[in-house]
mmCIF file of C-alpha atoms in Angstrom:
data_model
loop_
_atom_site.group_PDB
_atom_site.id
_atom_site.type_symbol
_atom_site.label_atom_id
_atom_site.label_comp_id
_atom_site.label_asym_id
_atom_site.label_seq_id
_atom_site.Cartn_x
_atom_site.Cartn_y
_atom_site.Cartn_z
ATOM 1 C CA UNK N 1 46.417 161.720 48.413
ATOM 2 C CA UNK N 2 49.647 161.424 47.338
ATOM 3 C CA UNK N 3 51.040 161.730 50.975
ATOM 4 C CA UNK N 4 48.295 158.975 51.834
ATOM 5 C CA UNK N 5 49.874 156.570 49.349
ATOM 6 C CA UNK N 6 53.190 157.376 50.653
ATOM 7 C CA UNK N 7 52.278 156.762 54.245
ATOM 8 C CA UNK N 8 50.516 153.409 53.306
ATOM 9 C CA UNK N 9 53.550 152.009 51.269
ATOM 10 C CA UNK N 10 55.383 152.841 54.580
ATOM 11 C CA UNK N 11 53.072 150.376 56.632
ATOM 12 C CA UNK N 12 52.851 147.724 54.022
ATOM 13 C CA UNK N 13 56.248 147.459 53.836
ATOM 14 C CA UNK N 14 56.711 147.419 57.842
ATOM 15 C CA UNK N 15 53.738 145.151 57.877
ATOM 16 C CA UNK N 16 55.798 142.557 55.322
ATOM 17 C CA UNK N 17 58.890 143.106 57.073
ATOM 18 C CA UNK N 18 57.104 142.171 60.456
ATOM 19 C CA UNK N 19 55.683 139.167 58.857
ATOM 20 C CA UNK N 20 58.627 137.693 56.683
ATOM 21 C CA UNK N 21 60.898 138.404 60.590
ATOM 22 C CA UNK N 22 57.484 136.281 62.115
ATOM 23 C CA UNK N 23 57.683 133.578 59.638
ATOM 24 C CA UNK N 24 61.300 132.754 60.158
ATOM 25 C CA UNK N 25 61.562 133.020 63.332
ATOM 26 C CA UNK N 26 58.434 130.277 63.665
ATOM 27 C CA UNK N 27 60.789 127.969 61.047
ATOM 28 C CA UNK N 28 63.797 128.898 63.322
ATOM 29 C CA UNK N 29 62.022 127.907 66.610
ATOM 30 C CA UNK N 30 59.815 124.592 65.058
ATOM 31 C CA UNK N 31 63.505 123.480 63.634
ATOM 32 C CA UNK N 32 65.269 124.166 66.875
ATOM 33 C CA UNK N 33 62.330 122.066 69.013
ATOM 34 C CA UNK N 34 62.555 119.147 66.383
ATOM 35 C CA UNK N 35 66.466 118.846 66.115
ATOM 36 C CA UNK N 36 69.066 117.680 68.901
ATOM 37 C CA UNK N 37 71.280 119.397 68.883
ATOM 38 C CA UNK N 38 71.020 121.640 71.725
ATOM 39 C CA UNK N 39 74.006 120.557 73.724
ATOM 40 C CA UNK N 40 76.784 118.414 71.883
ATOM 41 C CA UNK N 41 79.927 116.838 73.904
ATOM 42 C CA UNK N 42 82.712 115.799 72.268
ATOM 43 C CA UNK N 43 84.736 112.659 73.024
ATOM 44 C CA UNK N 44 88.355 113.098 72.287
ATOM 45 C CA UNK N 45 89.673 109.556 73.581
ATOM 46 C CA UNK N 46 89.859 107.415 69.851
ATOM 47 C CA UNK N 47 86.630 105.554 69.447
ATOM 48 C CA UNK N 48 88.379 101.926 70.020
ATOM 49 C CA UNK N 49 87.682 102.283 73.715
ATOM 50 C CA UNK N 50 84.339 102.412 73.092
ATOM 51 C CA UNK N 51 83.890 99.191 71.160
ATOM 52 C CA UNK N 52 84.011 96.274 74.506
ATOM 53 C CA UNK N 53 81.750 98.831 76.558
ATOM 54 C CA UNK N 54 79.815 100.301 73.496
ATOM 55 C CA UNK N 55 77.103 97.231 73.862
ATOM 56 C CA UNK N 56 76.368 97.646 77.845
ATOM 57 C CA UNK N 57 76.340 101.549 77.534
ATOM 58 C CA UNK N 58 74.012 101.601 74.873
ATOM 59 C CA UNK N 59 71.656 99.057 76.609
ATOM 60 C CA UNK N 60 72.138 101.135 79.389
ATOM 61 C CA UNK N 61 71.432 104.470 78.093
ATOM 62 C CA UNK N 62 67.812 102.826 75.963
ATOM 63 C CA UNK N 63 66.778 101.175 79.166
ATOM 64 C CA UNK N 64 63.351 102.923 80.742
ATOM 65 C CA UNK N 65 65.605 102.663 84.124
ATOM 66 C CA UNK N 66 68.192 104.342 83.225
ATOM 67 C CA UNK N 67 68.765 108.064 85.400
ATOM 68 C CA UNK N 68 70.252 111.105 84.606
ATOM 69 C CA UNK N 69 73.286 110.274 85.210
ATOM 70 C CA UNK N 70 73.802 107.079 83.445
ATOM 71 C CA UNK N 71 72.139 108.560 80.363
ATOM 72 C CA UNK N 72 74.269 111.477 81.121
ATOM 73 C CA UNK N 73 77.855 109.460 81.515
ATOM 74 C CA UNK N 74 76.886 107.798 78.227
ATOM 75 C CA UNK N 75 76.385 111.128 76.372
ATOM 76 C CA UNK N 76 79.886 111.956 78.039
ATOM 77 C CA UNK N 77 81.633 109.187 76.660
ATOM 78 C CA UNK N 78 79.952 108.705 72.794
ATOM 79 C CA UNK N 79 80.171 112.028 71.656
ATOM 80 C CA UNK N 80 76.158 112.688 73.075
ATOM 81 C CA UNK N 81 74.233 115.171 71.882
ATOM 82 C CA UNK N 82 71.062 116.458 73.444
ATOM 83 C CA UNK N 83 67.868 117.872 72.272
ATOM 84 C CA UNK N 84 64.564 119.197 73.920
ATOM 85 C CA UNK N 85 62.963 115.612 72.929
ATOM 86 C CA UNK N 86 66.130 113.248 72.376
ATOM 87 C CA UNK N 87 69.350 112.398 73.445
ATOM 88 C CA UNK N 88 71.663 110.992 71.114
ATOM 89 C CA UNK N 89 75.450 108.932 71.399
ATOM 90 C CA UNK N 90 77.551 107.497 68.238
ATOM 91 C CA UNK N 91 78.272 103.839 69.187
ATOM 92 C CA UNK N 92 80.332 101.622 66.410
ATOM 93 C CA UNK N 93 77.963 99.753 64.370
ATOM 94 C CA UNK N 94 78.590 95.993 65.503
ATOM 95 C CA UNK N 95 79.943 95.909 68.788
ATOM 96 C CA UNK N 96 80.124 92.232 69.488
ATOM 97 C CA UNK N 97 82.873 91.198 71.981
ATOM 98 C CA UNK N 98 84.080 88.759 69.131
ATOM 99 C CA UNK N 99 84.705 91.624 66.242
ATOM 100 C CA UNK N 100 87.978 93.729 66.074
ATOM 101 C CA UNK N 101 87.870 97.411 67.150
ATOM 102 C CA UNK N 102 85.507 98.711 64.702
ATOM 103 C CA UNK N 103 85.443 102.452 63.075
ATOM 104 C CA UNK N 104 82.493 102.060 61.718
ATOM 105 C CA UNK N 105 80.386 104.581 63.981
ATOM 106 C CA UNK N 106 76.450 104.589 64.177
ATOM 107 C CA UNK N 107 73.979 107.605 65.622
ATOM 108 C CA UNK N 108 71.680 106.243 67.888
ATOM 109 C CA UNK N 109 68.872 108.297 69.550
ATOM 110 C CA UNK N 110 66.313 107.787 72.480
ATOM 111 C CA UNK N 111 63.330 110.177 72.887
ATOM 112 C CA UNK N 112 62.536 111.518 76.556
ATOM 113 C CA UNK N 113 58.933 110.405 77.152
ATOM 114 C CA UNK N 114 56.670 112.629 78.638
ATOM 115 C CA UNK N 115 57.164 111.124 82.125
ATOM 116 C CA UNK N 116 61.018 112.300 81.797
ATOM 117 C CA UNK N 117 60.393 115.314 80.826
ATOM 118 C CA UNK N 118 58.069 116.289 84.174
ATOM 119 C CA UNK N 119 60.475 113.757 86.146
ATOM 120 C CA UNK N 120 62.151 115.125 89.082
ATOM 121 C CA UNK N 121 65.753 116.154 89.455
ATOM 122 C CA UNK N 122 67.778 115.014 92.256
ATOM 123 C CA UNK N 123 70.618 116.790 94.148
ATOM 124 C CA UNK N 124 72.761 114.250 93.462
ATOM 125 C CA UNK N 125 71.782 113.123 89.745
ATOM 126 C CA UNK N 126 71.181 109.069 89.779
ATOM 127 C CA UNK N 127 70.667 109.077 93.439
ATOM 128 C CA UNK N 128 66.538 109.495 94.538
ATOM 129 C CA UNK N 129 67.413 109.103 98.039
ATOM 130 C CA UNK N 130 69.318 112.553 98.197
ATOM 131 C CA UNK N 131 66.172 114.871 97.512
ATOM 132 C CA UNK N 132 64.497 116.788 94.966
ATOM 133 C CA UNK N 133 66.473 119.451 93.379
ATOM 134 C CA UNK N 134 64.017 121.917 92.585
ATOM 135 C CA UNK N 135 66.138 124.494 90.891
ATOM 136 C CA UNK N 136 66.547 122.153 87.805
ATOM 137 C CA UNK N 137 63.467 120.088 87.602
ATOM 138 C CA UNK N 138 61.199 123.876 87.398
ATOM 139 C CA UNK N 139 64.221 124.770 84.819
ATOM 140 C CA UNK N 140 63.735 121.350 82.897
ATOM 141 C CA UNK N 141 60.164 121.581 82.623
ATOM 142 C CA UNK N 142 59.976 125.218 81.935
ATOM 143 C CA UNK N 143 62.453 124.720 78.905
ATOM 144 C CA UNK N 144 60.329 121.700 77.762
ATOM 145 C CA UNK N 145 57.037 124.033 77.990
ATOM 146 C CA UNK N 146 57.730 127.605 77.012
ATOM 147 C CA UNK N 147 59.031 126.539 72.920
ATOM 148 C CA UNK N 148 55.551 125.568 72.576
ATOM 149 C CA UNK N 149 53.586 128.459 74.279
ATOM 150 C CA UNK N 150 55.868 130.807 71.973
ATOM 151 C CA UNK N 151 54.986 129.050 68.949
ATOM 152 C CA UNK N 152 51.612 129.413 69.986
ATOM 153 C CA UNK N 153 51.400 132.637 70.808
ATOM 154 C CA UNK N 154 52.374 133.374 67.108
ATOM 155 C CA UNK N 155 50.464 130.965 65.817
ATOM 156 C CA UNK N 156 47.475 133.126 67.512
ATOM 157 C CA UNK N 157 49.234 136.225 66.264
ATOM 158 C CA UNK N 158 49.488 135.153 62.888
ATOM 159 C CA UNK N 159 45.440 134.296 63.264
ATOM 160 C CA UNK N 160 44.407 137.591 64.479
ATOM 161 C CA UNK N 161 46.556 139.269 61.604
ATOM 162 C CA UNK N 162 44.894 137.064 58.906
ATOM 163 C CA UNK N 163 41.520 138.336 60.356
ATOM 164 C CA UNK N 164 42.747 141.841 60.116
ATOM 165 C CA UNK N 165 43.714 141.194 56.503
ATOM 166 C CA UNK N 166 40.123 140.381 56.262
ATOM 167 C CA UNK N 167 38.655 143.272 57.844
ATOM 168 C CA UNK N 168 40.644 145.498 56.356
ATOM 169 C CA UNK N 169 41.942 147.019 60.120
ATOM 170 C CA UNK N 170 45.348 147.675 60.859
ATOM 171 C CA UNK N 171 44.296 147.979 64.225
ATOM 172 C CA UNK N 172 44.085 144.066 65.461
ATOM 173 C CA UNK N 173 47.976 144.321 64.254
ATOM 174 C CA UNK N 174 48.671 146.196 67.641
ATOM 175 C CA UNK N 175 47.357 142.477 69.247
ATOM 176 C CA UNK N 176 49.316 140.949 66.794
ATOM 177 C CA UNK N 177 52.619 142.542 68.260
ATOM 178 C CA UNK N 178 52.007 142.218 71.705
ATOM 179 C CA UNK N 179 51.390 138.374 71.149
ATOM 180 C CA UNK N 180 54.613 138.188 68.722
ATOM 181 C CA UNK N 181 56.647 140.478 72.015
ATOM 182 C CA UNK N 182 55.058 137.501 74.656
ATOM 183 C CA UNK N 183 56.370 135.050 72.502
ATOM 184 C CA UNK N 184 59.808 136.643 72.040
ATOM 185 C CA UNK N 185 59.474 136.750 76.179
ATOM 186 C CA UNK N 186 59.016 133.029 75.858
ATOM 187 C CA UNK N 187 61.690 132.353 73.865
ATOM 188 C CA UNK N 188 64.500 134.623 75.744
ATOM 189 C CA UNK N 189 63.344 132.395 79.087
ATOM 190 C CA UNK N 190 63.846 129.041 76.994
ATOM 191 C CA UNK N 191 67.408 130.235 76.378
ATOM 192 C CA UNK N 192 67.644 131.205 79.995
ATOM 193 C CA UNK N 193 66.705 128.294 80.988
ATOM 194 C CA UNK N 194 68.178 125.855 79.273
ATOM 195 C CA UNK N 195 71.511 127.691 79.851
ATOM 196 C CA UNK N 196 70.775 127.574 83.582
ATOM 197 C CA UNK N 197 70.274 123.940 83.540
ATOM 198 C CA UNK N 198 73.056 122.741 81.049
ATOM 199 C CA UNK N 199 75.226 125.033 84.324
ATOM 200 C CA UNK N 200 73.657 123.320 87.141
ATOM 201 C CA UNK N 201 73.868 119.832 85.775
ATOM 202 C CA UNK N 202 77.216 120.179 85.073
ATOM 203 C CA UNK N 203 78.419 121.527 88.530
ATOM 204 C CA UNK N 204 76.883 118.129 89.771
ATOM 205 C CA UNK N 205 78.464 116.161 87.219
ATOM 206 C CA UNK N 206 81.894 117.553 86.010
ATOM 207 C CA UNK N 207 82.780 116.811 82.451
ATOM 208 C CA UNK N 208 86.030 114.115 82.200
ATOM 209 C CA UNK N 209 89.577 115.724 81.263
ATOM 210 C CA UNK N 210 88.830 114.279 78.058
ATOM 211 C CA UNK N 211 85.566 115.908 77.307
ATOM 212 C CA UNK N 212 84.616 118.698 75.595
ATOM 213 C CA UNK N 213 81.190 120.286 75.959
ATOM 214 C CA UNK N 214 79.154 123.300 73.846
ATOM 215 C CA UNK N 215 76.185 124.575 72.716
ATOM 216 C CA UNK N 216 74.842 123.348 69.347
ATOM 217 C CA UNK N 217 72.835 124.934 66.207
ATOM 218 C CA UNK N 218 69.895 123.801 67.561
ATOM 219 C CA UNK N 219 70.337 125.861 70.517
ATOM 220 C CA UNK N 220 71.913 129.061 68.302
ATOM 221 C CA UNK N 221 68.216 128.923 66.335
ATOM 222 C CA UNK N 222 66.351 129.588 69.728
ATOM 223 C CA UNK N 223 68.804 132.408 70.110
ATOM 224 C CA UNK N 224 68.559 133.502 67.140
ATOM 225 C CA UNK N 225 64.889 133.566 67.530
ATOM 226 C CA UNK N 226 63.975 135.897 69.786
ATOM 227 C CA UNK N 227 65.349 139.045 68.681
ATOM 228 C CA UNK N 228 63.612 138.121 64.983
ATOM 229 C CA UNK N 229 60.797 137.890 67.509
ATOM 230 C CA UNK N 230 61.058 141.729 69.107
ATOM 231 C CA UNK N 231 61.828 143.236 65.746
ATOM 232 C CA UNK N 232 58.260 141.663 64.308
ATOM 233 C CA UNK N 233 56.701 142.775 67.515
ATOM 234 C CA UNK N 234 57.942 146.346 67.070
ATOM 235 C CA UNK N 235 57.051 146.521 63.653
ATOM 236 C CA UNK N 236 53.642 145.622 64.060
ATOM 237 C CA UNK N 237 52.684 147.672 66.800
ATOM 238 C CA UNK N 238 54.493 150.758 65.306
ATOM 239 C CA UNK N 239 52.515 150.324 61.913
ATOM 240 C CA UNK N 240 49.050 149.858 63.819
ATOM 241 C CA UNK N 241 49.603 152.791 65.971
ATOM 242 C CA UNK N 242 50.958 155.183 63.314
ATOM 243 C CA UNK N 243 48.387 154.130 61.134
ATOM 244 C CA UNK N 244 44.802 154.386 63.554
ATOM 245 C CA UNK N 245 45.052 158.014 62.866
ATOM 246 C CA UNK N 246 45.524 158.255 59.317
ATOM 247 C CA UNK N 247 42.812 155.386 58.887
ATOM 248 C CA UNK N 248 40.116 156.526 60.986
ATOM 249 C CA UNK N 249 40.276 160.296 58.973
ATOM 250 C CA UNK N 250 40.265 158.011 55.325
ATOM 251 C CA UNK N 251 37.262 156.188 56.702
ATOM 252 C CA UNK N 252 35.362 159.244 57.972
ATOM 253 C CA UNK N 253 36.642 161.385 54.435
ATOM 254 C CA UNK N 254 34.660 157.898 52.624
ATOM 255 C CA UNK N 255 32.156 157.758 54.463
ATOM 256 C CA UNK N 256 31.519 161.550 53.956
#
């Protein structure tokens, strides 16, 4: 009995493990879908030159008109950074024509509606009459898609565990992983594919001398993500598997 004890502590403790790994990677991927910081570019030209065009490139980057590429010049220019959801530039705070060169610089974000998001991409970005690039519009919705089937598949895991907990079965922990291994799946193709785009876009637009482009923390999270994602996945099959044998021989010694 003694060994029996033993060899339960050893799942419980995989089976916490597996679940503390699950939960933060589920805070790590909900934060990296709700911040946007996915992509940042940095402007290093002084923000003064900003101030006469800041007005008409903001009103051109909020605009419902405005394509890829003029959103995508702004970001360029004011220090953009990009999200899943929103793109962001820093724009001085009152940039009348009338007021001196101002320093005082304001964050100002724009969501993609769901009509951008499953928008297509054109070979030559801002210009509809040179075809559909299907490369990265399938890459642009797949990254907008696949965050949310991985937090659902361990939303379902995490279901199927809590009914385990309530039958008393370490064996529904074996769906458990495979759900929690899908979702890491998920979550390595987001990265993919959000690498893959960031790549393509930028081969069609080059970044200016005086821009410098890289990935943000939002982006690191999803990364980070993943593997926290295999290591729950592993941990829970490993403990339902190991375990089925011991159980079924405690149930049939009880029931005996």
């Amino acid at each position: 009995s003694s060994q029996g004890a033993m060899m339960d502590n050893r799942f419980a403790t995989a089976l916490v493990i597996a679940c503390v790994l699950s939960l933060i990677s589920t805070i790590y991927m909900a934060a990296s879908i709700g911040t946007d910081f996915w992509y940042e570019y940095h402007t290093l030209s002084p923000a003064e030159n900003v101030s006469e065009a800041g007005r008409s490139i903001w009103e051109e980057f909020v605009s419902e008109e405005a394509d890829e590429k003029t959103y995508t010049d702004a970001l360029f220019r004011c220090n953009g950074t990009v999200g899943l959801w929103r793109r962001c530039i820093t724009v001085p705070k009152n940039s009348h024509w009338y007021s001196p060169p101002e320093t005082d610089m304001t964050t100002n974000c724009i969501s993609f509606s769901l009509s951008d998001q499953f928008m297509e991409k054109y070979i030559e970005p801002g210009n509809h009459n040179s075809g559909t690039d299907l490369n990265r519009t399938y890459l642009w919705r797949l990254q907008f898609l696949l965050p949310f089937v991985s937090l659902g598949l361990m939303c379902f895991g995490a279901l199927i565990g809590l009914c385990a907990c309530a039958c008393r079965s370490l064996y529904p922990a074996i769906a458990t992983g495979v759900l929690h291994f899908l979702a890491g799946l998920c979550t390595l193709g987001l990265v993919g594919c959000y690498v893959a785009g960031i790549e393509l876009l930028h081969k069609k637009l080059p970044l200016p001398d005086d821009v410098r482009g890289e990935f943000g923390w939002s982006f690191c999270l999803a990364c980070v993500s993943a593997p926290l994602q295999f290591m729950a996945a592993a941990l829970f099959i490993w403990a339902a598997r190991t375990n089925r044998k011991e159980f079924t021989l405690l149930k049939a010694y009880r029931v005996a």
